[in-house]
Amino acid sequence: MAMEGYRGFLGLLVSALLVGFLSVIFTLIWALHYREGLGWDGTGLEFNWHPVLLVTGFVFIQGIAIIVYRLPWTWKCSKLLMKSIHAGLNSVAAILAIIAMVAVFDYHNAGNIPNMYSLHSWIGLIAVILYFLQLLLGFLVFLLPYAPLSLRAVLMPIHVYSGLLIFGTVIATALMGLTEKLFFVLKNPSYSSFPPEGIFTNTLGLLILLFGALIFWIVTRPQWKRPKEPNPDFLHPNGGTTEGVDGSMAINSGNNTDKSDLELNNEVAARKRNFTLDDAGQRSTM
Amino acid sequence: MAMEGYRGFLGLLVSALLVGFLSVIFTLIWALHYREGLGWDGTGLEFNWHPVLLVTGFVFIQGIAIIVYRLPWTWKCSKLLMKSIHAGLNSVAAILAIIAMVAVFDYHNAGNIPNMYSLHSWIGLIAVILYFLQLLLGFLVFLLPYAPLSLRAVLMPIHVYSGLLIFGTVIATALMGLTEKLFFVLKNPSYSSFPPEGIFTNTLGLLILLFGALIFWIVTRPQWKRPKEPNPDFLHPNGGTTEGVDGSMAINSGNNTDKSDLELNNEVAARKRNFTLDDAGQRSTM
């Protein structure tokens, strides 16, 4: 990575960390200053863990987990280590999401409020279920050393796609949750009279959206991908420190800008994008 | 494109069209059957144009505009024609979005309801402004024949990224809007008692999300990209029927699956991803 690209990456990474951190701080201030605070007693104090844990785990930590392969100073670390960090961060986010769901169900049940009637709850539950399936699949196929490379090559595009889809869905669900809560609690003065809590929490919503936009940009730049391992994988196909299936992703906009001259000079090669199992098995050894 | 890939594309395209069409139909049924109907008189009838026009234009038509380059039977059409269709569909969506905004402001003003206090309104307005900037930039840089290829090459990744970001933001905003409206209007029986309108409109929200997921999948498959033009662009750099800057996008997951063997065999080439202006200017002529 050239120095200029490295500085650009650092600037965006620091921005993402700052905006993500601010989102968590804003959620805490919302719970502690504008709402009742935090507790575990079936009241609003327990409910407030719901946004705090979800913005911390499902938004911030999940976002960092998505871009962890792109940190240039980790490129000398083994792929197995980086996959463990990726899986570890996502596992922490999953545990926080479960506690956050327990908090809101507890709160509802203690106050005889029905569960699972809102669009927020429907989409949120779907996101949590998909997240756990994604985590399980990732663990079995990509972290454990048993899956054949051909299977990894087939599943990797799906893993990457569904990871980003779930992250985007989580952000949308967070924004719906803020909307719901503000209409619930801002009665006097009402949300529509622009009270400080409304403006503050709208700003939190913008921060969450901006964090998602930054992560999406960082993870789709082709020039910030982790380089492929130098050692051919077929020498030790079941794990170790090298990994043929590349877990990063990039929006491939403009063939002309991120392909080699060699490829551009070869029309057959340039059009050779129809992906078959056999191809994947062989190419993943490179 | 191999026959198998073509069938897979057709299946997903038909699914996306079906789900997008269903979303529009559901929104119409919501407005006409569950709500007061449609009109232009400052009452709820006028408000109801807001969801109907936005789901039609900003969700469905924008989604189709995003994948229009990927229809294989258009690959023999000129790039200029396809760009005109892309711009035309997005212009229709923009006009519908403006009418939809007028409808809700009219409705608010007629009923002395404040404007622009909710998170939905903040993010929705940002999305509309970004959408118009995107449309203007796309028109000036990519449709008109004056912009140099180097500028197009620099701006294309940003155009692609912000297009998808705006589309995702629009879907999140639609889900927040449904949430708001359902909590406003479902009082007796309340939203929390699972009335038919609540379940119906939650289902509409799921359809909108599913439509977004299908468009996102279709637009990020590398094998469904429009092929590059056979004629080198430097022969007629300012437009005509060929275009060196590729407007489609693909999640580039797994280098090994969508790169040519030539490139894989050349480590220098494979790492040659640091994109510079000079490179872009030259490569975009291929």
Coordinates of C-alpha atoms in Angstrom, one line a residue:
Chain A
M1 CA 0.0 0.0 0.0
A2 CA 1.4 3.4 -1.0
M3 CA 1.9 6.0 1.7
E4 CA -0.9 8.2 0.3
G5 CA -3.4 5.3 0.3
Y6 CA -2.2 4.4 3.9
R7 CA -2.9 7.9 5.1
G8 CA -6.3 7.9 3.5
F9 CA -7.1 4.6 5.2
L10 CA -5.9 5.8 8.6
G11 CA -8.0 9.0 8.3
L12 CA -11.1 6.9 7.5
L13 CA -10.4 4.4 10.2
V14 CA -9.9 7.1 12.8
S15 CA -13.2 8.7 11.6
A16 CA -15.0 5.4 11.8
L17 CA -13.7 4.7 15.3
L18 CA -14.5 8.2 16.5
V19 CA -18.1 8.2 15.1
G20 CA -18.7 4.6 16.4
F21 CA -17.3 5.6 19.8
L22 CA -19.5 8.7 19.8
S23 CA -22.5 6.6 19.0
V24 CA -21.9 4.5 22.1
I25 CA -21.3 7.5 24.3
F26 CA -24.5 9.2 22.9
T27 CA -26.5 6.1 23.7
L28 CA -25.1 6.0 27.2
I29 CA -25.9 9.7 27.7
W30 CA -29.4 9.1 26.4
A31 CA -29.9 6.3 28.9
L32 CA -28.3 7.9 31.9
H33 CA -29.1 11.6 31.4
Y34 CA -32.4 11.8 29.4
R35 CA -33.9 8.4 30.4
E36 CA -34.1 6.8 33.8
G37 CA -30.6 5.2 33.9
L38 CA -29.5 1.6 33.8
G39 CA -30.6 -1.3 36.1
W40 CA -32.0 -4.9 36.0
D41 CA -35.3 -4.7 37.7
G42 CA -38.0 -5.0 35.0
T43 CA -38.5 -1.3 34.7
G44 CA -37.3 1.3 32.2
L45 CA -33.8 1.0 33.7
E46 CA -33.7 -2.6 32.4
F47 CA -35.1 -1.6 29.0
N48 CA -32.3 1.0 28.6
W49 CA -29.7 -1.8 28.4
H50 CA -31.4 -2.7 25.1
P51 CA -30.2 0.4 23.1
V52 CA -26.9 0.6 25.0
L53 CA -25.9 -3.0 24.4
L54 CA -27.1 -3.1 20.8
V55 CA -25.3 0.1 19.7
T56 CA -22.2 -1.1 21.5
G57 CA -22.2 -4.7 20.2
F58 CA -24.4 -5.0 17.1
V59 CA -23.4 -1.6 15.6
F60 CA -19.9 -0.6 16.8
I61 CA -18.2 -4.0 17.5
Q62 CA -19.9 -5.7 14.5
G63 CA -18.7 -2.8 12.3
I64 CA -15.1 -3.1 13.6
A65 CA -15.3 -6.9 13.1
I66 CA -16.2 -6.3 9.4
I67 CA -13.1 -4.2 8.7
V68 CA -10.5 -6.0 10.9
Y69 CA -8.9 -7.8 7.9
R70 CA -8.2 -4.4 6.3
L71 CA -5.8 -3.0 9.0
P72 CA -2.5 -2.9 7.2
W73 CA -0.4 -3.6 10.3
T74 CA -2.2 -7.0 10.7
W75 CA -1.2 -8.2 7.2
K76 CA 1.9 -9.7 8.7
C77 CA -0.2 -11.6 11.2
S78 CA -1.5 -15.1 10.2
K79 CA -4.9 -15.4 8.6
L80 CA -5.9 -17.8 11.3
L81 CA -5.2 -15.1 14.0
M82 CA -7.2 -12.5 12.1
K83 CA -10.1 -14.9 11.5
S84 CA -10.1 -15.6 15.3
I85 CA -10.3 -11.9 16.0
H86 CA -13.1 -11.5 13.4
A87 CA -15.0 -14.4 15.0
G88 CA -14.2 -13.2 18.5
L89 CA -15.5 -9.7 18.0
N90 CA -18.7 -11.1 16.3
S91 CA -19.2 -13.5 19.2
V92 CA -18.9 -10.6 21.7
A93 CA -21.5 -8.7 19.6
A94 CA -23.8 -11.8 19.5
I95 CA -23.6 -12.2 23.3
L96 CA -24.4 -8.5 23.9
A97 CA -27.3 -8.8 21.4
I98 CA -28.8 -11.7 23.4
I99 CA -28.5 -9.8 26.7
A100 CA -30.1 -6.8 25.0
M101 CA -33.0 -9.0 23.8
V102 CA -33.5 -10.5 27.3
A103 CA -33.6 -7.0 28.7
V104 CA -36.5 -5.9 26.4
F105 CA -38.5 -9.1 26.8
D106 CA -38.0 -8.9 30.6
Y107 CA -39.2 -5.3 30.6
H108 CA -42.2 -6.1 28.4
N109 CA -43.2 -9.1 30.5
A110 CA -42.8 -7.2 33.8
G111 CA -45.0 -4.4 32.5
N112 CA -47.5 -6.7 30.6
I113 CA -46.5 -5.1 27.3
P114 CA -46.9 -7.4 24.4
N115 CA -43.8 -8.7 22.6
M116 CA -43.0 -8.9 18.9
Y117 CA -45.8 -6.8 17.4
S118 CA -43.7 -4.0 15.9
L119 CA -41.9 -3.9 12.5
H120 CA -38.7 -3.1 14.6
S121 CA -39.1 -6.3 16.6
W122 CA -39.8 -8.5 13.5
I123 CA -36.8 -7.2 11.5
G124 CA -34.6 -7.1 14.6
L125 CA -35.4 -10.8 15.4
I126 CA -34.7 -11.8 11.8
A127 CA -31.4 -10.0 12.0
V128 CA -30.4 -11.7 15.2
I129 CA -31.3 -15.2 13.8
L130 CA -29.4 -14.5 10.6
Y131 CA -26.4 -13.2 12.6
F132 CA -26.2 -16.5 14.6
L133 CA -26.5 -18.6 11.5
Q134 CA -23.8 -16.5 9.9
L135 CA -21.6 -16.9 13.0
L136 CA -22.2 -20.7 13.1
L137 CA -21.5 -21.1 9.4
G138 CA -18.4 -19.0 9.6
F139 CA -17.1 -21.0 12.5
L140 CA -17.8 -24.4 10.9
V141 CA -16.6 -23.5 7.3
F142 CA -14.0 -20.8 7.6
L143 CA -12.4 -21.1 11.1
L144 CA -12.3 -24.9 11.7
P145 CA -9.8 -26.5 9.4
Y146 CA -12.1 -29.2 8.0
A147 CA -14.1 -27.6 5.1
P148 CA -12.6 -28.3 1.7
L149 CA -11.4 -25.2 -0.2
S150 CA -14.0 -25.7 -2.9
L151 CA -16.8 -25.3 -0.3
R152 CA -15.1 -22.3 1.2
A153 CA -14.8 -20.7 -2.2
V154 CA -18.5 -21.3 -2.9
L155 CA -19.7 -20.0 0.5
M156 CA -17.3 -17.0 0.8
P157 CA -19.3 -14.6 -1.5
I158 CA -22.5 -15.5 0.4
H159 CA -20.7 -15.0 3.8
V160 CA -19.5 -11.5 2.6
Y161 CA -22.8 -10.5 1.2
S162 CA -24.9 -11.7 4.1
G163 CA -22.5 -10.1 6.6
L164 CA -22.9 -6.7 5.0
L165 CA -26.7 -7.2 4.6
I166 CA -27.1 -8.1 8.2
F167 CA -25.0 -5.1 9.3
G168 CA -27.1 -2.7 7.1
T169 CA -30.3 -4.3 8.5
V170 CA -29.1 -3.9 12.0
I171 CA -28.5 -0.2 11.4
A172 CA -32.0 0.2 9.9
T173 CA -33.4 -1.6 12.9
A174 CA -31.5 0.6 15.3
L175 CA -33.0 3.7 13.6
M176 CA -36.5 2.2 13.8
G177 CA -35.9 1.5 17.4
L178 CA -34.9 5.1 18.2
T179 CA -38.0 6.3 16.3
E180 CA -40.3 4.0 18.3
K181 CA -38.8 4.9 21.6
L182 CA -38.9 8.7 20.9
F183 CA -42.6 8.6 20.0
F184 CA -43.3 6.5 23.1
V185 CA -41.5 8.7 25.7
L186 CA -41.6 12.2 24.3
K187 CA -45.1 13.2 25.2
N188 CA -44.8 16.3 27.3
P189 CA -43.1 18.2 25.8
S190 CA -43.8 16.2 22.6
Y191 CA -41.3 15.0 20.1
S192 CA -42.8 17.4 17.6
S193 CA -41.9 20.5 19.8
F194 CA -38.2 19.8 19.2
P195 CA -37.2 19.0 22.8
P196 CA -33.5 18.6 23.6
E197 CA -33.9 14.8 23.9
G198 CA -35.4 14.6 20.5
I199 CA -32.7 16.6 18.8
F200 CA -30.0 14.7 20.8
T201 CA -31.4 11.3 19.9
N202 CA -31.9 12.3 16.2
T203 CA -28.2 13.2 16.2
L204 CA -27.4 9.8 17.6
G205 CA -29.4 8.3 14.7
L206 CA -27.3 10.3 12.2
L207 CA -24.1 9.1 13.9
I208 CA -25.1 5.5 13.6
L209 CA -25.9 6.0 9.9
L210 CA -22.6 7.8 9.3
F211 CA -20.7 5.0 11.1
G212 CA -22.4 2.5 8.8
A213 CA -21.5 4.6 5.7
L214 CA -17.8 4.8 6.8
I215 CA -17.6 1.0 7.4
F216 CA -19.2 0.3 4.0
W217 CA -16.7 2.6 2.3
I218 CA -13.7 1.1 4.0
V219 CA -14.8 -2.5 3.3
T220 CA -15.5 -1.9 -0.4
R221 CA -12.2 -0.2 -1.4
P222 CA -10.2 -2.7 -3.5
Q223 CA -6.9 -1.1 -2.7
W224 CA -7.3 -1.8 1.1
K225 CA -7.7 -5.5 0.8
R226 CA -5.5 -7.8 2.8
P227 CA -2.9 -9.2 0.4
K228 CA -3.2 -12.8 -0.5
E229 CA -0.8 -15.2 1.3
P230 CA 2.5 -15.7 -0.6
N231 CA 2.5 -19.5 0.2
P232 CA 0.4 -21.7 -2.1
D233 CA -2.3 -23.2 0.0
F234 CA -2.2 -26.7 -1.5
L235 CA 0.9 -27.4 0.5
H236 CA -1.2 -27.3 3.7
P237 CA -4.9 -27.2 2.6
N238 CA -6.5 -27.6 6.0
G239 CA -5.6 -24.5 7.9
G240 CA -2.3 -23.4 9.4
T241 CA -1.3 -19.8 8.7
T242 CA -2.3 -19.5 5.1
E243 CA -5.7 -19.3 3.6
G244 CA -6.6 -19.4 -0.1
V245 CA -10.1 -18.0 0.2
D246 CA -9.9 -14.3 0.6
G247 CA -12.3 -13.0 3.2
S248 CA -12.2 -9.4 2.4
M249 CA -14.5 -7.6 0.0
A250 CA -14.5 -4.7 -2.4
I251 CA -17.0 -3.0 -4.6
N252 CA -15.4 -3.7 -8.0
S253 CA -16.4 -0.5 -9.7
G254 CA -14.6 0.2 -12.9
N255 CA -12.9 -2.9 -14.1
N256 CA -10.3 -0.7 -15.6
T257 CA -9.1 0.7 -12.3
D258 CA -8.5 -2.4 -10.3
K259 CA -7.3 -5.0 -12.7
S260 CA -3.8 -5.6 -13.9
D261 CA -2.6 -4.6 -17.3
L262 CA -2.0 -8.2 -18.1
E263 CA -5.6 -9.0 -17.6
L264 CA -6.8 -6.0 -19.6
N265 CA -4.7 -7.1 -22.5
N266 CA -6.3 -10.5 -22.5
E267 CA -10.0 -10.4 -23.4
V268 CA -10.5 -14.1 -22.7
A269 CA -9.1 -13.6 -19.2
A270 CA -11.1 -10.5 -18.6
R271 CA -14.3 -12.2 -19.4
K272 CA -13.4 -15.4 -17.5
R273 CA -15.7 -14.5 -14.6
N274 CA -18.1 -17.3 -14.7
F275 CA -17.2 -19.1 -11.6
T276 CA -17.3 -22.9 -11.4
L277 CA -16.5 -25.2 -8.6
D278 CA -13.5 -26.7 -10.3
D279 CA -12.1 -23.2 -11.0
A280 CA -12.5 -22.2 -7.4
G281 CA -10.8 -25.3 -6.1
Q282 CA -7.8 -24.7 -8.3
R283 CA -7.6 -21.0 -8.0
S284 CA -7.9 -21.0 -4.3
T285 CA -4.6 -22.6 -4.2
M286 CA -2.9 -19.5 -5.5
Chain B
M1 CA -22.7 -15.6 -19.5
A2 CA -23.2 -19.4 -19.3
M3 CA -26.7 -20.8 -19.5
E4 CA -26.7 -21.7 -15.8
G5 CA -25.7 -18.3 -14.7
Y6 CA -28.3 -16.8 -17.0
R7 CA -31.1 -18.9 -15.4
G8 CA -29.9 -17.9 -12.0
F9 CA -30.0 -14.2 -13.0
L10 CA -33.5 -14.5 -14.5
G11 CA -34.8 -16.2 -11.4
L12 CA -33.4 -13.5 -9.1
L13 CA -34.6 -10.7 -11.5
V14 CA -38.1 -12.1 -11.6
S15 CA -38.0 -12.5 -7.8
A16 CA -36.9 -8.8 -7.4
L17 CA -39.6 -7.6 -9.8
L18 CA -42.2 -9.6 -8.0
V19 CA -41.2 -8.5 -4.5
G20 CA -40.9 -4.9 -5.7
F21 CA -44.2 -4.9 -7.4
L22 CA -45.8 -6.6 -4.3
S23 CA -44.4 -3.8 -2.2
V24 CA -46.1 -1.2 -4.4
I25 CA -49.4 -3.1 -4.3
F26 CA -49.2 -3.5 -0.6
T27 CA -48.6 0.2 -0.1
L28 CA -51.6 1.0 -2.3
I29 CA -53.8 -1.5 -0.4
W30 CA -52.6 0.1 2.8
A31 CA -53.6 3.6 1.6
L32 CA -56.9 2.6 -0.1
H33 CA -58.2 -0.2 2.2
Y34 CA -56.7 0.4 5.7
R35 CA -56.2 4.2 5.5
E36 CA -58.5 6.9 4.1
G37 CA -57.6 6.6 0.5
L38 CA -55.8 9.0 -1.8
G39 CA -56.6 12.7 -2.5
W40 CA -55.0 16.1 -2.6
D41 CA -56.9 18.2 -0.1
G42 CA -54.5 18.6 2.9
T43 CA -56.1 15.7 4.8
G44 CA -54.8 12.2 5.4
L45 CA -55.8 11.4 1.8
E46 CA -53.0 13.7 0.7
F47 CA -50.5 12.3 3.2
N48 CA -51.2 8.8 1.8
W49 CA -49.5 9.8 -1.5
H50 CA -46.3 10.1 0.6
P51 CA -45.8 6.3 1.2
V52 CA -47.4 5.3 -2.2
L53 CA -45.1 7.6 -4.3
L54 CA -41.9 6.8 -2.2
V55 CA -42.3 3.0 -2.3
T56 CA -43.1 3.3 -6.1
G57 CA -40.3 5.7 -7.0
F58 CA -37.6 5.8 -4.4
V59 CA -37.7 2.1 -3.6
F60 CA -39.0 0.1 -6.6
I61 CA -37.9 2.3 -9.6
Q62 CA -34.6 3.3 -8.0
G63 CA -33.9 -0.4 -7.4
I64 CA -34.6 -1.3 -11.0
A65 CA -32.4 1.7 -12.1
I66 CA -29.5 0.3 -10.1
I67 CA -29.6 -3.1 -11.9
V68 CA -30.5 -2.0 -15.4
Y69 CA -27.0 -2.4 -16.7
R70 CA -27.1 -6.1 -15.7
L71 CA -29.9 -7.2 -18.0
P72 CA -28.0 -9.5 -20.4
W73 CA -30.3 -8.8 -23.3
T74 CA -29.3 -5.1 -23.1
W75 CA -25.6 -5.8 -23.5
K76 CA -25.9 -5.4 -27.3
C77 CA -27.5 -2.0 -26.7
S78 CA -25.2 1.0 -26.7
K79 CA -23.8 2.2 -23.3
L80 CA -25.2 5.6 -24.0
L81 CA -28.7 4.2 -24.4
M82 CA -28.4 2.2 -21.1
K83 CA -27.0 5.3 -19.3
S84 CA -30.0 7.3 -20.6
I85 CA -32.4 4.6 -19.2
H86 CA -30.5 4.6 -15.9
A87 CA -30.7 8.4 -15.7
G88 CA -34.3 8.4 -16.9
L89 CA -35.5 5.9 -14.3
N90 CA -33.7 7.8 -11.5
S91 CA -35.2 11.1 -12.7
V92 CA -38.7 9.6 -12.5
A93 CA -37.9 8.4 -9.0
A94 CA -36.6 11.9 -8.1
I95 CA -39.8 13.6 -9.4
L96 CA -42.0 11.2 -7.5
A97 CA -39.9 11.8 -4.4
I98 CA -40.5 15.6 -4.7
I99 CA -44.2 15.2 -5.1
A100 CA -44.2 12.8 -2.1
M101 CA -42.4 15.4 0.0
V102 CA -44.8 18.2 -1.1
A103 CA -47.7 15.9 0.0
V104 CA -46.4 15.4 3.5
F105 CA -45.5 19.1 4.0
D106 CA -48.9 20.2 2.7
Y107 CA -50.6 17.7 5.0
H108 CA -48.5 18.9 8.0
N109 CA -49.1 22.6 7.2
A110 CA -52.8 22.2 6.7
G111 CA -53.1 20.4 10.1
N112 CA -50.6 22.6 11.9
I113 CA -48.4 19.7 12.5
P114 CA -44.7 20.6 12.8
N115 CA -42.3 19.6 10.0
M116 CA -38.9 18.0 10.2
Y117 CA -38.7 17.0 13.9
S118 CA -38.4 13.2 13.5
L119 CA -35.4 11.1 12.8
H120 CA -37.3 9.8 9.8
S121 CA -37.7 13.3 8.4
W122 CA -34.0 14.2 9.0
I123 CA -32.6 11.1 7.3
G124 CA -35.2 11.2 4.6
L125 CA -34.3 14.8 3.7
I126 CA -30.6 14.0 3.6
A127 CA -31.3 11.0 1.3
V128 CA -33.3 13.2 -1.1
I129 CA -30.6 15.9 -1.2
L130 CA -27.9 13.3 -1.8
Y131 CA -30.0 11.7 -4.4
F132 CA -30.3 15.0 -6.3
L133 CA -26.6 15.7 -6.0
Q134 CA -25.9 12.2 -7.3
L135 CA -28.3 12.7 -10.2
L136 CA -26.8 16.0 -11.1
L137 CA -23.2 14.7 -10.9
G138 CA -24.1 11.6 -12.9
F139 CA -25.7 13.7 -15.6
L140 CA -22.8 16.2 -15.8
V141 CA -19.9 13.6 -15.6
F142 CA -21.2 10.4 -17.0
L143 CA -24.0 11.2 -19.4
L144 CA -22.8 14.4 -21.0
P145 CA -19.8 13.8 -23.3
Y146 CA -17.6 16.5 -21.9
A147 CA -15.9 15.0 -18.8
P148 CA -12.5 13.6 -19.4
L149 CA -12.1 9.8 -18.8
S150 CA -9.7 10.4 -16.0
L151 CA -12.4 12.3 -14.1
R152 CA -14.9 9.6 -14.8
A153 CA -12.6 7.0 -13.6
V154 CA -12.0 8.9 -10.3
L155 CA -15.7 9.6 -9.7
M156 CA -17.2 6.2 -10.8
P157 CA -16.3 4.3 -7.5
I158 CA -17.8 7.2 -5.6
H159 CA -21.0 7.2 -7.8
V160 CA -21.4 3.5 -7.3
Y161 CA -20.8 3.6 -3.6
S162 CA -23.1 6.6 -2.9
G163 CA -25.8 5.1 -5.2
L164 CA -25.9 2.0 -3.1
L165 CA -25.6 3.9 0.2
I166 CA -28.5 6.2 -0.8
F167 CA -30.6 3.2 -1.8
G168 CA -30.0 1.5 1.5
T169 CA -30.7 4.7 3.4
V170 CA -34.0 5.1 1.5
I171 CA -35.0 1.6 2.6
A172 CA -34.1 2.3 6.2
T173 CA -36.1 5.6 6.0
A174 CA -39.1 3.8 4.6
L175 CA -39.0 1.3 7.5
M176 CA -38.8 4.2 10.0
G177 CA -41.7 5.9 8.2
L178 CA -43.9 2.8 8.4
T179 CA -43.0 2.5 12.1
E180 CA -43.9 6.1 12.8
K181 CA -47.2 5.9 10.9
L182 CA -48.3 2.7 12.6
F183 CA -47.7 4.1 16.1
F184 CA -49.6 7.3 15.1
V185 CA -52.7 5.7 13.7
L186 CA -53.1 2.3 15.4
K187 CA -54.6 3.4 18.7
N188 CA -57.9 1.5 19.0
P189 CA -57.2 -1.4 18.5
S190 CA -53.6 -0.5 19.3
Y191 CA -50.6 -1.7 17.3
S192 CA -49.6 -3.9 20.2
S193 CA -52.8 -5.9 20.0
F194 CA -51.7 -7.3 16.6
P195 CA -54.5 -5.8 14.5
P196 CA -54.7 -6.8 10.8
E197 CA -53.4 -3.4 9.6
G198 CA -50.3 -3.9 11.9
I199 CA -49.5 -7.3 10.6
F200 CA -50.2 -6.3 7.0
T201 CA -47.9 -3.3 7.2
N202 CA -45.2 -5.1 9.0
T203 CA -45.3 -7.6 6.1
L204 CA -44.9 -4.6 3.7
G205 CA -41.8 -3.6 5.6
L206 CA -40.4 -7.1 5.2
L207 CA -41.1 -7.0 1.5
I208 CA -39.3 -3.7 1.1
L209 CA -36.3 -5.1 3.0
L210 CA -36.3 -8.3 0.9
F211 CA -36.5 -6.2 -2.3
G212 CA -33.4 -4.3 -1.2
A213 CA -31.6 -7.5 -0.4
L214 CA -32.3 -8.9 -3.8
I215 CA -31.2 -5.8 -5.6
F216 CA -28.0 -5.7 -3.5
W217 CA -27.3 -9.4 -4.4
I218 CA -27.9 -8.9 -8.1
V219 CA -25.7 -5.8 -8.3
T220 CA -22.8 -7.3 -6.5
R221 CA -22.3 -10.5 -8.5
P222 CA -19.2 -10.1 -10.6
Q223 CA -20.4 -12.6 -13.2
W224 CA -23.5 -10.5 -14.1
K225 CA -21.6 -7.4 -15.0
R226 CA -22.2 -5.8 -18.4
P227 CA -19.1 -6.8 -20.5
K228 CA -16.7 -4.0 -21.4
E229 CA -17.1 -2.5 -24.9
P230 CA -14.9 -4.2 -27.5
N231 CA -13.8 -0.9 -29.1
P232 CA -11.0 0.9 -27.3
D233 CA -12.3 4.2 -26.0
F234 CA -9.4 6.4 -27.0
L235 CA -10.6 6.3 -30.5
H236 CA -13.6 8.4 -29.5
P237 CA -13.1 9.5 -26.0
N238 CA -16.0 11.9 -25.6
G239 CA -19.0 9.7 -25.7
G240 CA -20.5 7.9 -28.7
T241 CA -21.6 4.4 -28.1
T242 CA -18.6 3.1 -26.1
E243 CA -17.6 3.9 -22.6
G244 CA -14.4 3.0 -20.9
V245 CA -15.5 3.6 -17.3
D246 CA -17.5 0.6 -16.2
G247 CA -20.6 1.7 -14.3
S248 CA -21.6 -1.7 -12.8
M249 CA -20.3 -2.9 -9.5
A250 CA -19.6 -6.2 -7.8
I251 CA -18.6 -7.3 -4.4
N252 CA -15.1 -8.6 -5.1
S253 CA -15.2 -11.5 -2.6
G254 CA -12.5 -14.0 -3.1
N255 CA -9.8 -12.6 -5.4
N256 CA -9.3 -16.2 -6.5
T257 CA -12.7 -16.6 -8.0
D258 CA -13.0 -13.5 -10.2
K259 CA -9.5 -12.9 -11.4
S260 CA -7.9 -14.3 -14.5
D261 CA -5.2 -16.9 -14.2
L262 CA -2.8 -14.5 -15.9
E263 CA -3.2 -12.1 -13.1
L264 CA -2.9 -14.7 -10.4
N265 CA 0.4 -15.8 -11.9
N266 CA 1.8 -12.4 -11.7
E267 CA 2.3 -11.1 -8.2
V268 CA 3.2 -7.6 -9.3
A269 CA 0.0 -7.4 -11.3
A270 CA -2.1 -8.8 -8.6
R271 CA -0.9 -6.2 -6.1
K272 CA -1.1 -3.4 -8.6
R273 CA -4.3 -2.0 -7.0
N274 CA -3.1 1.3 -5.8
F275 CA -5.1 3.5 -8.1
T276 CA -3.6 6.7 -9.4
L277 CA -5.0 9.4 -11.7
D278 CA -2.5 8.6 -14.4
D279 CA -3.3 4.9 -14.2
A280 CA -7.0 5.6 -14.5
G281 CA -6.5 7.8 -17.5
Q282 CA -4.6 5.2 -19.3
R283 CA -6.5 2.2 -18.2
S284 CA -9.8 3.6 -18.9
T285 CA -8.9 3.5 -22.6
M286 CA -8.9 -0.2 -22.5

